[in-house]
mmCIF file of C-alpha atoms in Angstrom:
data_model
loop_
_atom_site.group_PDB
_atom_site.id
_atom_site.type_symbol
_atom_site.label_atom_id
_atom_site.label_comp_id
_atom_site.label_asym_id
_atom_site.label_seq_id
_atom_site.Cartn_x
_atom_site.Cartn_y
_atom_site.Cartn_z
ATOM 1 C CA UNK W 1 11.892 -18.651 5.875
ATOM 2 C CA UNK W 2 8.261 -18.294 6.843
ATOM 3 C CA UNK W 3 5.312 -18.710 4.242
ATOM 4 C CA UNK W 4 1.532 -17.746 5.053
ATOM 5 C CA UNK W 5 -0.593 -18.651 2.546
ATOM 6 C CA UNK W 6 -4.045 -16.508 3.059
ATOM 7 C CA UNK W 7 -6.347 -16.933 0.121
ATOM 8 C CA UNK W 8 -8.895 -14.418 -0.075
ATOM 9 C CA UNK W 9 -11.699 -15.387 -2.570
ATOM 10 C CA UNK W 10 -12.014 -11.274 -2.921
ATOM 11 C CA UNK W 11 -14.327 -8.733 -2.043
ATOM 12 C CA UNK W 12 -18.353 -7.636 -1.583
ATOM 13 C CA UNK W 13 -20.768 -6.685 -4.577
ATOM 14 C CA UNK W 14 -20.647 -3.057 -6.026
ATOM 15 C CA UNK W 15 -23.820 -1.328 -7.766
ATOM 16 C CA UNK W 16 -23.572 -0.846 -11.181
ATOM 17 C CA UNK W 17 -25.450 0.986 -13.816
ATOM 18 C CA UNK W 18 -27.810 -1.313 -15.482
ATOM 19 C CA UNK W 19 -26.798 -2.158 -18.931
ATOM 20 C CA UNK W 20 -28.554 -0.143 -21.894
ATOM 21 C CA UNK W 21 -29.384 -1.204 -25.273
ATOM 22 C CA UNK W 22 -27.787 -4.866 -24.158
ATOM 23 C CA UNK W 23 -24.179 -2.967 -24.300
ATOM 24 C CA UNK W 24 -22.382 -5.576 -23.081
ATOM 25 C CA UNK W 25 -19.479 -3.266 -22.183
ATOM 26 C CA UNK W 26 -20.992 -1.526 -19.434
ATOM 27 C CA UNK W 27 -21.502 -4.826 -17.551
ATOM 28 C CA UNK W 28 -20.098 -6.661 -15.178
ATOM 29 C CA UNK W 29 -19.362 -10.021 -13.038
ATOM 30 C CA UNK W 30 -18.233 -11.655 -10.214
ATOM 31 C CA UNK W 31 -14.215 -12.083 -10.093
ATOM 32 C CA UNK W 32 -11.957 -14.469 -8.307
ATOM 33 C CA UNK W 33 -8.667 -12.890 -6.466
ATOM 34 C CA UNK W 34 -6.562 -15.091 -4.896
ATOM 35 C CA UNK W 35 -4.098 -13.117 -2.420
ATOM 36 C CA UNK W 36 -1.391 -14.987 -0.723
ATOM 37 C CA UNK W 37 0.699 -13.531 1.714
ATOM 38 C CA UNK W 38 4.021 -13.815 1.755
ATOM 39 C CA UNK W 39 6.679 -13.561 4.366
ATOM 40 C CA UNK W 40 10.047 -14.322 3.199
ATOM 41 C CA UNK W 41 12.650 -13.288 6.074
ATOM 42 C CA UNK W 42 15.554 -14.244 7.732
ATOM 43 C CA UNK W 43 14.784 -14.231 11.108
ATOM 44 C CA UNK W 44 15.491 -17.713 12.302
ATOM 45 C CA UNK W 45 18.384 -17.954 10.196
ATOM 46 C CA UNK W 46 19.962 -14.597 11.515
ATOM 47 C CA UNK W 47 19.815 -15.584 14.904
ATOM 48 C CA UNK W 48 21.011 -18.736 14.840
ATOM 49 C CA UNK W 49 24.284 -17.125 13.072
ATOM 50 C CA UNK W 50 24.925 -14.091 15.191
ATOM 51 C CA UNK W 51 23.982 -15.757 18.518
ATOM 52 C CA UNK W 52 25.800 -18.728 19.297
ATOM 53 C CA UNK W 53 27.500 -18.327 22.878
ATOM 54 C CA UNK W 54 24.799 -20.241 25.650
ATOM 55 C CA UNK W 55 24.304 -16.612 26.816
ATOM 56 C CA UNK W 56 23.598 -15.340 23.501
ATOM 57 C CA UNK W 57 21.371 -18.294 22.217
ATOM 58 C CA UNK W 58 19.001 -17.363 25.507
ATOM 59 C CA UNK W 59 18.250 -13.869 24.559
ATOM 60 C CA UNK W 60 17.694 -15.072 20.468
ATOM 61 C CA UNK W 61 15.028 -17.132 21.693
ATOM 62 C CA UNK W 62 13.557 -14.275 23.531
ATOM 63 C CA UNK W 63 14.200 -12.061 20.649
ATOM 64 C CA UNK W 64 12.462 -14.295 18.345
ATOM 65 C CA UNK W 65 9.677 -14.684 20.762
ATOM 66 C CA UNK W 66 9.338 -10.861 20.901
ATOM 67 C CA UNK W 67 9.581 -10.159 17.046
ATOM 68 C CA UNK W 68 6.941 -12.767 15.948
ATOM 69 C CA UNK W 69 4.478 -10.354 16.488
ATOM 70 C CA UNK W 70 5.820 -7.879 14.045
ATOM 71 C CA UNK W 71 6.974 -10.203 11.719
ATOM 72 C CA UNK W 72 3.468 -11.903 11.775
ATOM 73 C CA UNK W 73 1.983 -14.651 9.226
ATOM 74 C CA UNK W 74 -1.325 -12.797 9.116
ATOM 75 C CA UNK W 75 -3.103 -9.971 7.950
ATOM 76 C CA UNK W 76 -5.360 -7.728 10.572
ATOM 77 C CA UNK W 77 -6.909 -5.794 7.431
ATOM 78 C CA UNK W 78 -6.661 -5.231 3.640
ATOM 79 C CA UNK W 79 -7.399 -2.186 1.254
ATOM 80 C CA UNK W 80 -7.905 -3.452 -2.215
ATOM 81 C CA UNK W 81 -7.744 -0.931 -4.710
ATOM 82 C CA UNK W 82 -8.665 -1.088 -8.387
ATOM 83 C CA UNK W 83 -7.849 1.780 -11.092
ATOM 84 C CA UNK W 84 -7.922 1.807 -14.780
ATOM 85 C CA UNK W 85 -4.469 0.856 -16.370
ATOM 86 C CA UNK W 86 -4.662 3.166 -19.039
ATOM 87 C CA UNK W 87 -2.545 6.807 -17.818
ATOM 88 C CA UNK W 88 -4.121 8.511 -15.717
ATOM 89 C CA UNK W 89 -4.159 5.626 -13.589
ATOM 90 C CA UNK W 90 -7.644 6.958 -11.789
ATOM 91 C CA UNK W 91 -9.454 4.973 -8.963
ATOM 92 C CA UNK W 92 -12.177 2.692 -10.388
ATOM 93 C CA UNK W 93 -12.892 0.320 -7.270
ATOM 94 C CA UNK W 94 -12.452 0.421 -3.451
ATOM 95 C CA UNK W 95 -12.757 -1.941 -0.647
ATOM 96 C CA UNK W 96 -11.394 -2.323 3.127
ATOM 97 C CA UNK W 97 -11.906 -5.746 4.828
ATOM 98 C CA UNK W 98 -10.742 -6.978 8.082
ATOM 99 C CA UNK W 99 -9.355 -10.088 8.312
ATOM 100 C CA UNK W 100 -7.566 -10.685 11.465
ATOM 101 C CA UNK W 101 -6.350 -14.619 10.677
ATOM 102 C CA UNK W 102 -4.575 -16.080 7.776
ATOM 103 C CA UNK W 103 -7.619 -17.328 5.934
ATOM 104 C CA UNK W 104 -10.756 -15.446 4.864
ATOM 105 C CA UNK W 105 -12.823 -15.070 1.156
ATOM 106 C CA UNK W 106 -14.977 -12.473 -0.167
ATOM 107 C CA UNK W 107 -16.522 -11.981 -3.606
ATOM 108 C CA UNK W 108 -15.844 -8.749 -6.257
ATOM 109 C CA UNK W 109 -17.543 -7.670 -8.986
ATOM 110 C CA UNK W 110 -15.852 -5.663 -11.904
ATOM 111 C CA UNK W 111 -16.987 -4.295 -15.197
ATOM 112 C CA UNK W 112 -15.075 -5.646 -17.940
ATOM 113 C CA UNK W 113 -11.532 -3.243 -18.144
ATOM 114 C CA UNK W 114 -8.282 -3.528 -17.556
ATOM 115 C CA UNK W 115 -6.912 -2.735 -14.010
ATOM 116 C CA UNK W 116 -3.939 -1.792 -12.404
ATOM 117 C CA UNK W 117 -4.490 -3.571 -8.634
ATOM 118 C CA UNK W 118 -2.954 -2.374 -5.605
ATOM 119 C CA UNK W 119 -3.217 -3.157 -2.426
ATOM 120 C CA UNK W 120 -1.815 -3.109 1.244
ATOM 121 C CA UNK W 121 -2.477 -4.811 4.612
ATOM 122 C CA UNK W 122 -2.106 -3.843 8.514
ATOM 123 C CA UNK W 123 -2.358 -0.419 8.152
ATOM 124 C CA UNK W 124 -4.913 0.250 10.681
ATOM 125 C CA UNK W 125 -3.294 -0.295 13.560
ATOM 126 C CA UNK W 126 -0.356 0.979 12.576
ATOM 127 C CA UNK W 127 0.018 4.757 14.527
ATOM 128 C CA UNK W 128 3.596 5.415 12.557
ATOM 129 C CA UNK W 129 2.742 5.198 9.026
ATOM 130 C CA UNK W 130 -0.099 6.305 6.802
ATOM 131 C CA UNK W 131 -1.550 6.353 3.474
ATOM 132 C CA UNK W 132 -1.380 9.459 1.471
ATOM 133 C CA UNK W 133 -3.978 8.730 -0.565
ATOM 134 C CA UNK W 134 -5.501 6.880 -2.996
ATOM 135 C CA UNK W 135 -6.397 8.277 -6.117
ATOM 136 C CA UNK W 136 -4.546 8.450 -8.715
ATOM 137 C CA UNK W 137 -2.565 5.349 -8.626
ATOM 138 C CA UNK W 138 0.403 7.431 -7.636
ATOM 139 C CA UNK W 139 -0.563 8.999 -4.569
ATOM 140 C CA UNK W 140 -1.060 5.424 -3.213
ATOM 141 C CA UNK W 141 1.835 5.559 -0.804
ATOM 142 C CA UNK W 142 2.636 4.693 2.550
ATOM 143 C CA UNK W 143 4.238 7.630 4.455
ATOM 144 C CA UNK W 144 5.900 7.414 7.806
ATOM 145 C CA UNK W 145 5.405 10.152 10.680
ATOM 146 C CA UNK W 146 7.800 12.954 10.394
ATOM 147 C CA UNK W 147 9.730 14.229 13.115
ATOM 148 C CA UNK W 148 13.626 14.229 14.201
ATOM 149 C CA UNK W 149 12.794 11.153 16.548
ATOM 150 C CA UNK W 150 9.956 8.716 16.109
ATOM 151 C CA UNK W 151 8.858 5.187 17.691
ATOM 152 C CA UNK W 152 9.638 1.678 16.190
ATOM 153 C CA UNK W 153 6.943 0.184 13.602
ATOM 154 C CA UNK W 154 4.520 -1.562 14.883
ATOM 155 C CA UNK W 155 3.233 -4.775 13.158
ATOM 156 C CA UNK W 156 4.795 -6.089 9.486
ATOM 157 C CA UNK W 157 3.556 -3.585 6.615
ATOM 158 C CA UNK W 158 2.243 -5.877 3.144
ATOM 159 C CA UNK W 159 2.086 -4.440 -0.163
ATOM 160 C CA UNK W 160 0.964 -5.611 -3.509
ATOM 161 C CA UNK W 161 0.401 -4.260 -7.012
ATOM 162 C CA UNK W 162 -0.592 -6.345 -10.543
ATOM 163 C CA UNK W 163 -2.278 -5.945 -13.821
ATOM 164 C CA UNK W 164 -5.574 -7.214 -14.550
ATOM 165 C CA UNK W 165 -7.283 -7.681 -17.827
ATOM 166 C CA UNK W 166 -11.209 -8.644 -16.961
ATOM 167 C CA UNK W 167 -13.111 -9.998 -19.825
ATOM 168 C CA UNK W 168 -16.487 -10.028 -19.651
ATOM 169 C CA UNK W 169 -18.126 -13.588 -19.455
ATOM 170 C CA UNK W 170 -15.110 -15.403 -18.412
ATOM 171 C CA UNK W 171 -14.485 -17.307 -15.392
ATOM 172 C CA UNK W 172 -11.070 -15.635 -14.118
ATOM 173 C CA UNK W 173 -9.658 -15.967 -10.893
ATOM 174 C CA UNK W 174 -6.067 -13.246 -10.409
ATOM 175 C CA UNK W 175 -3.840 -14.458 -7.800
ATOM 176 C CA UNK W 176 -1.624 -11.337 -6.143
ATOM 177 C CA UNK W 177 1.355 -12.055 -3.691
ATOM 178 C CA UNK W 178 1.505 -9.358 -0.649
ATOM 179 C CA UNK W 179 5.219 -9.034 0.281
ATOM 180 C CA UNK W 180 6.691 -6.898 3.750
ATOM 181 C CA UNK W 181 7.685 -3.709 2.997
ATOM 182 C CA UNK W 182 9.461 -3.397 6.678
ATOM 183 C CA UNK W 183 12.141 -5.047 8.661
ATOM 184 C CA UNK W 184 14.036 -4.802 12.114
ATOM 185 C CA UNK W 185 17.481 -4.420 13.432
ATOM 186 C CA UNK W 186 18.885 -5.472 16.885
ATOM 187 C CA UNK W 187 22.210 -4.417 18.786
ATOM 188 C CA UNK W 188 22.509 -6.885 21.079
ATOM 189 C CA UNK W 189 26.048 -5.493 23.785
ATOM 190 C CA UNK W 190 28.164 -7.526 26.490
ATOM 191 C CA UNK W 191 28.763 -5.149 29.059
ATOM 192 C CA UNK W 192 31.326 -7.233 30.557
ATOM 193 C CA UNK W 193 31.750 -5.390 34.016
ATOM 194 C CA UNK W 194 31.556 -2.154 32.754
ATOM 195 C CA UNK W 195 29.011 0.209 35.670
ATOM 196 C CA UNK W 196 26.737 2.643 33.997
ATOM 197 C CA UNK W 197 23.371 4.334 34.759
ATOM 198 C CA UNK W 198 21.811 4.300 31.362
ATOM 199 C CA UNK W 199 21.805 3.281 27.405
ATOM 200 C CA UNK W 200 19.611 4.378 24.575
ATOM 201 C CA UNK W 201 19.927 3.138 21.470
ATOM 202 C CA UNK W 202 18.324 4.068 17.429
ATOM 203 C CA UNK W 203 18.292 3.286 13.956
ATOM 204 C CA UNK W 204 19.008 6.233 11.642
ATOM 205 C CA UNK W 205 18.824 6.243 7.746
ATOM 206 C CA UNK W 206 16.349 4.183 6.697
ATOM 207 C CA UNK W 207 13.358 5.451 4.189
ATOM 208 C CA UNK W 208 10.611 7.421 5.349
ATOM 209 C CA UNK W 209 7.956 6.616 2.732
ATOM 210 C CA UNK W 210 7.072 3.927 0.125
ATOM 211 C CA UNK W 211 5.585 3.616 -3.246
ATOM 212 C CA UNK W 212 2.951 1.192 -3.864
ATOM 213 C CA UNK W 213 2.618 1.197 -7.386
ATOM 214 C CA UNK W 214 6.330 1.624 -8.492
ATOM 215 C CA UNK W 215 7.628 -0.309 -5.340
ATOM 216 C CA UNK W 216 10.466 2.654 -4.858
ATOM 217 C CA UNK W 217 11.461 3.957 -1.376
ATOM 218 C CA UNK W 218 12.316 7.309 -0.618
ATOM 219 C CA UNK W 219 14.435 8.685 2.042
ATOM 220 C CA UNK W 220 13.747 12.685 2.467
ATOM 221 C CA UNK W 221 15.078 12.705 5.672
ATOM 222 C CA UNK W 222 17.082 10.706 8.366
ATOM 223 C CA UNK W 223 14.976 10.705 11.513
ATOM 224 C CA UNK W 224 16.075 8.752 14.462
ATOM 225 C CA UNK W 225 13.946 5.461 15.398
ATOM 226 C CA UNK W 226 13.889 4.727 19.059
ATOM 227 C CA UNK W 227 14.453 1.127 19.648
ATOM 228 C CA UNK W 228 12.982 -1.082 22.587
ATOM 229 C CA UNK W 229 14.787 -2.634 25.471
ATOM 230 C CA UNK W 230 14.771 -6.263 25.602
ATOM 231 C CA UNK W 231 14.647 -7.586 29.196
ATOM 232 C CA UNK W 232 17.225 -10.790 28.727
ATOM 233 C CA UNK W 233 17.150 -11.849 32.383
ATOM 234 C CA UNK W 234 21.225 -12.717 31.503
ATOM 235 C CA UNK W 235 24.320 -9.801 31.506
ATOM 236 C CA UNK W 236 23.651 -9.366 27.814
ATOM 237 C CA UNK W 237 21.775 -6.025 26.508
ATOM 238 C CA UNK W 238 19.564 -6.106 23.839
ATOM 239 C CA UNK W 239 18.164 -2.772 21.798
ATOM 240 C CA UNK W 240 15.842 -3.747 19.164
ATOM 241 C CA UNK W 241 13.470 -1.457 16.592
ATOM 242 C CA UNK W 242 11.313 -1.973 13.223
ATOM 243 C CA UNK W 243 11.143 0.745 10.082
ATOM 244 C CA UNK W 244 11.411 1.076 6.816
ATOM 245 C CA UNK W 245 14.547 -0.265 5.254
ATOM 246 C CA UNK W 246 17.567 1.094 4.091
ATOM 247 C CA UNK W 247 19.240 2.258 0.884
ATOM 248 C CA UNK W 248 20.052 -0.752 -1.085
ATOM 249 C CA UNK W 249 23.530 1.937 -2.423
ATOM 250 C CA UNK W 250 25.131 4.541 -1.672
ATOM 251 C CA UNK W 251 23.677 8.088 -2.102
ATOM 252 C CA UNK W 252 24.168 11.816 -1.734
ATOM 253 C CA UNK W 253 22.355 11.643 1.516
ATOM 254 C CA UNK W 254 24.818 9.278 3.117
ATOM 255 C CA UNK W 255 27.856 9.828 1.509
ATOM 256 C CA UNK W 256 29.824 10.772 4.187
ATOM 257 C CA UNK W 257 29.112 8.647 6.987
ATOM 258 C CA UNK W 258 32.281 5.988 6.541
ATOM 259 C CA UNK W 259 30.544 4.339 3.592
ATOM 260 C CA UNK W 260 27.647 3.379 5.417
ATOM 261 C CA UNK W 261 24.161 2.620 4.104
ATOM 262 C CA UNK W 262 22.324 2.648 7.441
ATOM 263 C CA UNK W 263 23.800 3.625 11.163
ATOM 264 C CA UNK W 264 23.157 2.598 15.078
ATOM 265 C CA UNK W 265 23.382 5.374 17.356
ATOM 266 C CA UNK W 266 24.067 4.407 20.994
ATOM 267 C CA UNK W 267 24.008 6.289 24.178
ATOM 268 C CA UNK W 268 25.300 5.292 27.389
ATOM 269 C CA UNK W 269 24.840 7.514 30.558
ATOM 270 C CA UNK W 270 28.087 6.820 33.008
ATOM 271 C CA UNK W 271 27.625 6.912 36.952
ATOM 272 C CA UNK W 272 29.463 10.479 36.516
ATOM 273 C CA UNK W 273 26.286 11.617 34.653
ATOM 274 C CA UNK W 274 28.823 12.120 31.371
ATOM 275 C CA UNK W 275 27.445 10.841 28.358
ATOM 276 C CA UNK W 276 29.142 8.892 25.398
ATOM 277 C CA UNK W 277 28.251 8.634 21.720
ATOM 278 C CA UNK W 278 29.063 5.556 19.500
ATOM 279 C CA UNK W 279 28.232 5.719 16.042
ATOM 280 C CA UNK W 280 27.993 2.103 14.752
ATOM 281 C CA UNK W 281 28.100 2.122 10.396
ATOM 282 C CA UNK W 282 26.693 -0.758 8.638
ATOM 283 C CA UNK W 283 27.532 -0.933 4.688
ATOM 284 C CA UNK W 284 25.373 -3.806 3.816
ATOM 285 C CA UNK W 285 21.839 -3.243 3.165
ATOM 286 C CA UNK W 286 18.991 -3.535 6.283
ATOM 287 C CA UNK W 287 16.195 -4.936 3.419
ATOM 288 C CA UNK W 288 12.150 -5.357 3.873
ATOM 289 C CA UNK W 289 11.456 -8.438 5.418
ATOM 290 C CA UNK W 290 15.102 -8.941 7.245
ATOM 291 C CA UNK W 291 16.150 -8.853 10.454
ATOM 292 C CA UNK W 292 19.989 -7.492 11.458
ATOM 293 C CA UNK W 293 21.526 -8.576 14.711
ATOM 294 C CA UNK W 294 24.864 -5.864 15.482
ATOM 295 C CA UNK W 295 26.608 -7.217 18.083
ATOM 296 C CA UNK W 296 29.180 -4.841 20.220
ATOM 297 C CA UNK W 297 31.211 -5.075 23.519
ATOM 298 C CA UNK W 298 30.644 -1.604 26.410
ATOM 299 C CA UNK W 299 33.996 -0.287 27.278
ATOM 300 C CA UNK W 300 33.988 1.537 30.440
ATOM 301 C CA UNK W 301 34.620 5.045 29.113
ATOM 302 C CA UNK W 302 30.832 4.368 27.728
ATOM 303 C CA UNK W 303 32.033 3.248 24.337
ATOM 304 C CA UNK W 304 30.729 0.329 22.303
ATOM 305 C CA UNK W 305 33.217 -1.850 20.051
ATOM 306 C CA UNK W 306 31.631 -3.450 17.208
ATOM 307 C CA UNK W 307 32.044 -7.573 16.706
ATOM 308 C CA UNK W 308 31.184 -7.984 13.284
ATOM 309 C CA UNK W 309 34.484 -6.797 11.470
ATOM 310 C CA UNK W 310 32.817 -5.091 8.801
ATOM 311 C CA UNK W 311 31.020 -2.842 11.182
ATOM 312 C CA UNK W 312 32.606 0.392 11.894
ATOM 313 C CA UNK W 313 32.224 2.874 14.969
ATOM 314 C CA UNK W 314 32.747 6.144 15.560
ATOM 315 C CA UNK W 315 32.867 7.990 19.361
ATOM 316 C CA UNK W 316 32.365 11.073 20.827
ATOM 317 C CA UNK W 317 33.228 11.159 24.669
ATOM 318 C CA UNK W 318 31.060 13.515 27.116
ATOM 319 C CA UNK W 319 28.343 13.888 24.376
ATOM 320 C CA UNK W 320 26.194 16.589 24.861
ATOM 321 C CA UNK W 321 22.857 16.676 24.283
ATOM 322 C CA UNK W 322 21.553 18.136 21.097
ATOM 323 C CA UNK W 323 17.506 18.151 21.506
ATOM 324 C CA UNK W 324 17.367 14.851 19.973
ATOM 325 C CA UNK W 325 18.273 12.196 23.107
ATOM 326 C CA UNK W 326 16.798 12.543 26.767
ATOM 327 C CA UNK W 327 18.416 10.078 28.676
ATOM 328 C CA UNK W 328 16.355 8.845 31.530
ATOM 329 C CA UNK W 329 18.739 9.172 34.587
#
């Protein structure tokens, strides 16, 4: 478990209307916020479990090596975002800073209201998922790229949301958590001495957008998520990607794919240019902030077996290609 503290003594000065007729009510001051960032994940832990053979224990140090990046303990940037609480929750207050350690403070200044606060970090340099908007409170949503195939997240996405009653002539000081909203999944395969040209692998089902203010995924669709190749430097081959999570139960969407909540799809090219399909299903829930090691042995007809017992497989021999995998020969 990792824990970043970054306390941000919040945000710049805002023009206000000066106050008429000493209505107090129309006034404002400067607020404390004190954000801390948290990253609660398994990472470390998973590894450790899943990888355990010398071989294995070399590429979960290079895994871990590789993944620290996305599962960061820092924020690059921050969009604060204040709106009344009252319904319509309509945008009051704005601001966008750039942080790019774990430690920086700023100073705000509110009238006296309550607020509904919401907020999210490392969006900027993240090219697979946007904001939708931000006013009302409920357009405030992070919404991954469409598309029947799309790259791997980026860097760890950070979302917060909390209520805030500011009175007028008090010294308060809010403190908001920022939690990941995103996680990561590796297949990591023993080939054993099985020859073959080629092997892509993806993540399918997981959610395609979030929900700031109610904290509630949605999955509209089931794109595939191209994973990256890990270069071990041992036998051992290791596919790893980063999205959105999945389903935490069953639904409609997924109903029939052997009780699964989120799948692996692997492709291996064989030196006869044929193509096989395995179809790994995992029933336990990939969660924000996790990571999920699959591990699997290559049979030589192309086909993986899955090691985890609860892991189930499905494959199709000679696969042909349906406009969604290019295999690069």
């Amino acid at each position: 478990m990792h824990r970043l503290y970054a306390i941000l003594f919040a945000a710049c000065c805002l023009t206000l209307a000066s106050c008429i007729n000493e209505d107090l009510s129309d006034c404002g001051s400067n607020y404390g916020l004190e954000y801390q960032v948290t990253l609660t994940t398994n990472v470390q832990t998973e590894i450790h479990t899943e990888l355990t053979t010398e071989t294995e224990v070399e590429v979960g140090k290079q895994l871990l090596n590789t993944l620290s990046g996305f599962f960061a303990e820092y924020a690059n940037d921050v969009d604060l975002n204040f709106y009344n609480l009252a319904q319509p929750q309509t945008l009051r207050h704005n601001e966008h800073h750039y942080i790019g350690g774990a430690y920086a403070s700023y100073t705000i200044y509110l009238p006296a209201e309550d607020y509904r606060h919401l907020s999210v970090a490392n969006l900027d340099g993240e090219p697979l998922v946007n904001m939708e908007g931000n006013d009302p409170a409920e357009r405030f949503n992070m919404i991954q790229q469409q598309g029947d195939t799309i790259d791997s997240h980026t860097y760890g996405l950070f979302s917060a949301r909390r209520d805030m009653q500011v009175v007028e002539g008090i010294d308060q000081v809010f403190d908001v958590s920022l939690y990941m909203q995103n996680c990561a999944a590796a297949l990591v395969v023993e080939p054993t001495d099985v020859v073959f040209r080629h092997m892509e692998v993806y993540l399918t089902d997981l959610a395609t957008s979030f929900e700031v203010n109610d904290s509630i995924y949605h999955y509209d669709a089931s794109p595939m998520v191209r994973t990256h190749k890990l270069d071990t430097g041992n036998r051992l081959l290791c596919h790893y990607g980063m999205g959105f999570p999945s389903a935490e139960v069953r639904t409609t969407r997924n109903e029939g794919a052997l009780e699964s909540l989120w799948r692996i799809k692997a492709y291996v090219t064989l030196p006869s240019g044929s193509i096989t399909e395995t179809t790994l299903y995992i029933s336990s829930p990939l969660q924000a902030g996790q990571l999920r090691i699959i591990k699997a042995t290559l049979k030589a007809d192309g086909s993986l077996t899955p090691v985890q017992p609860e892991v189930g497989a499905s494959v199709e021999l000679d696969w042909k290609q349906g406009g969604i995998y290019e295999p690069e020969l």
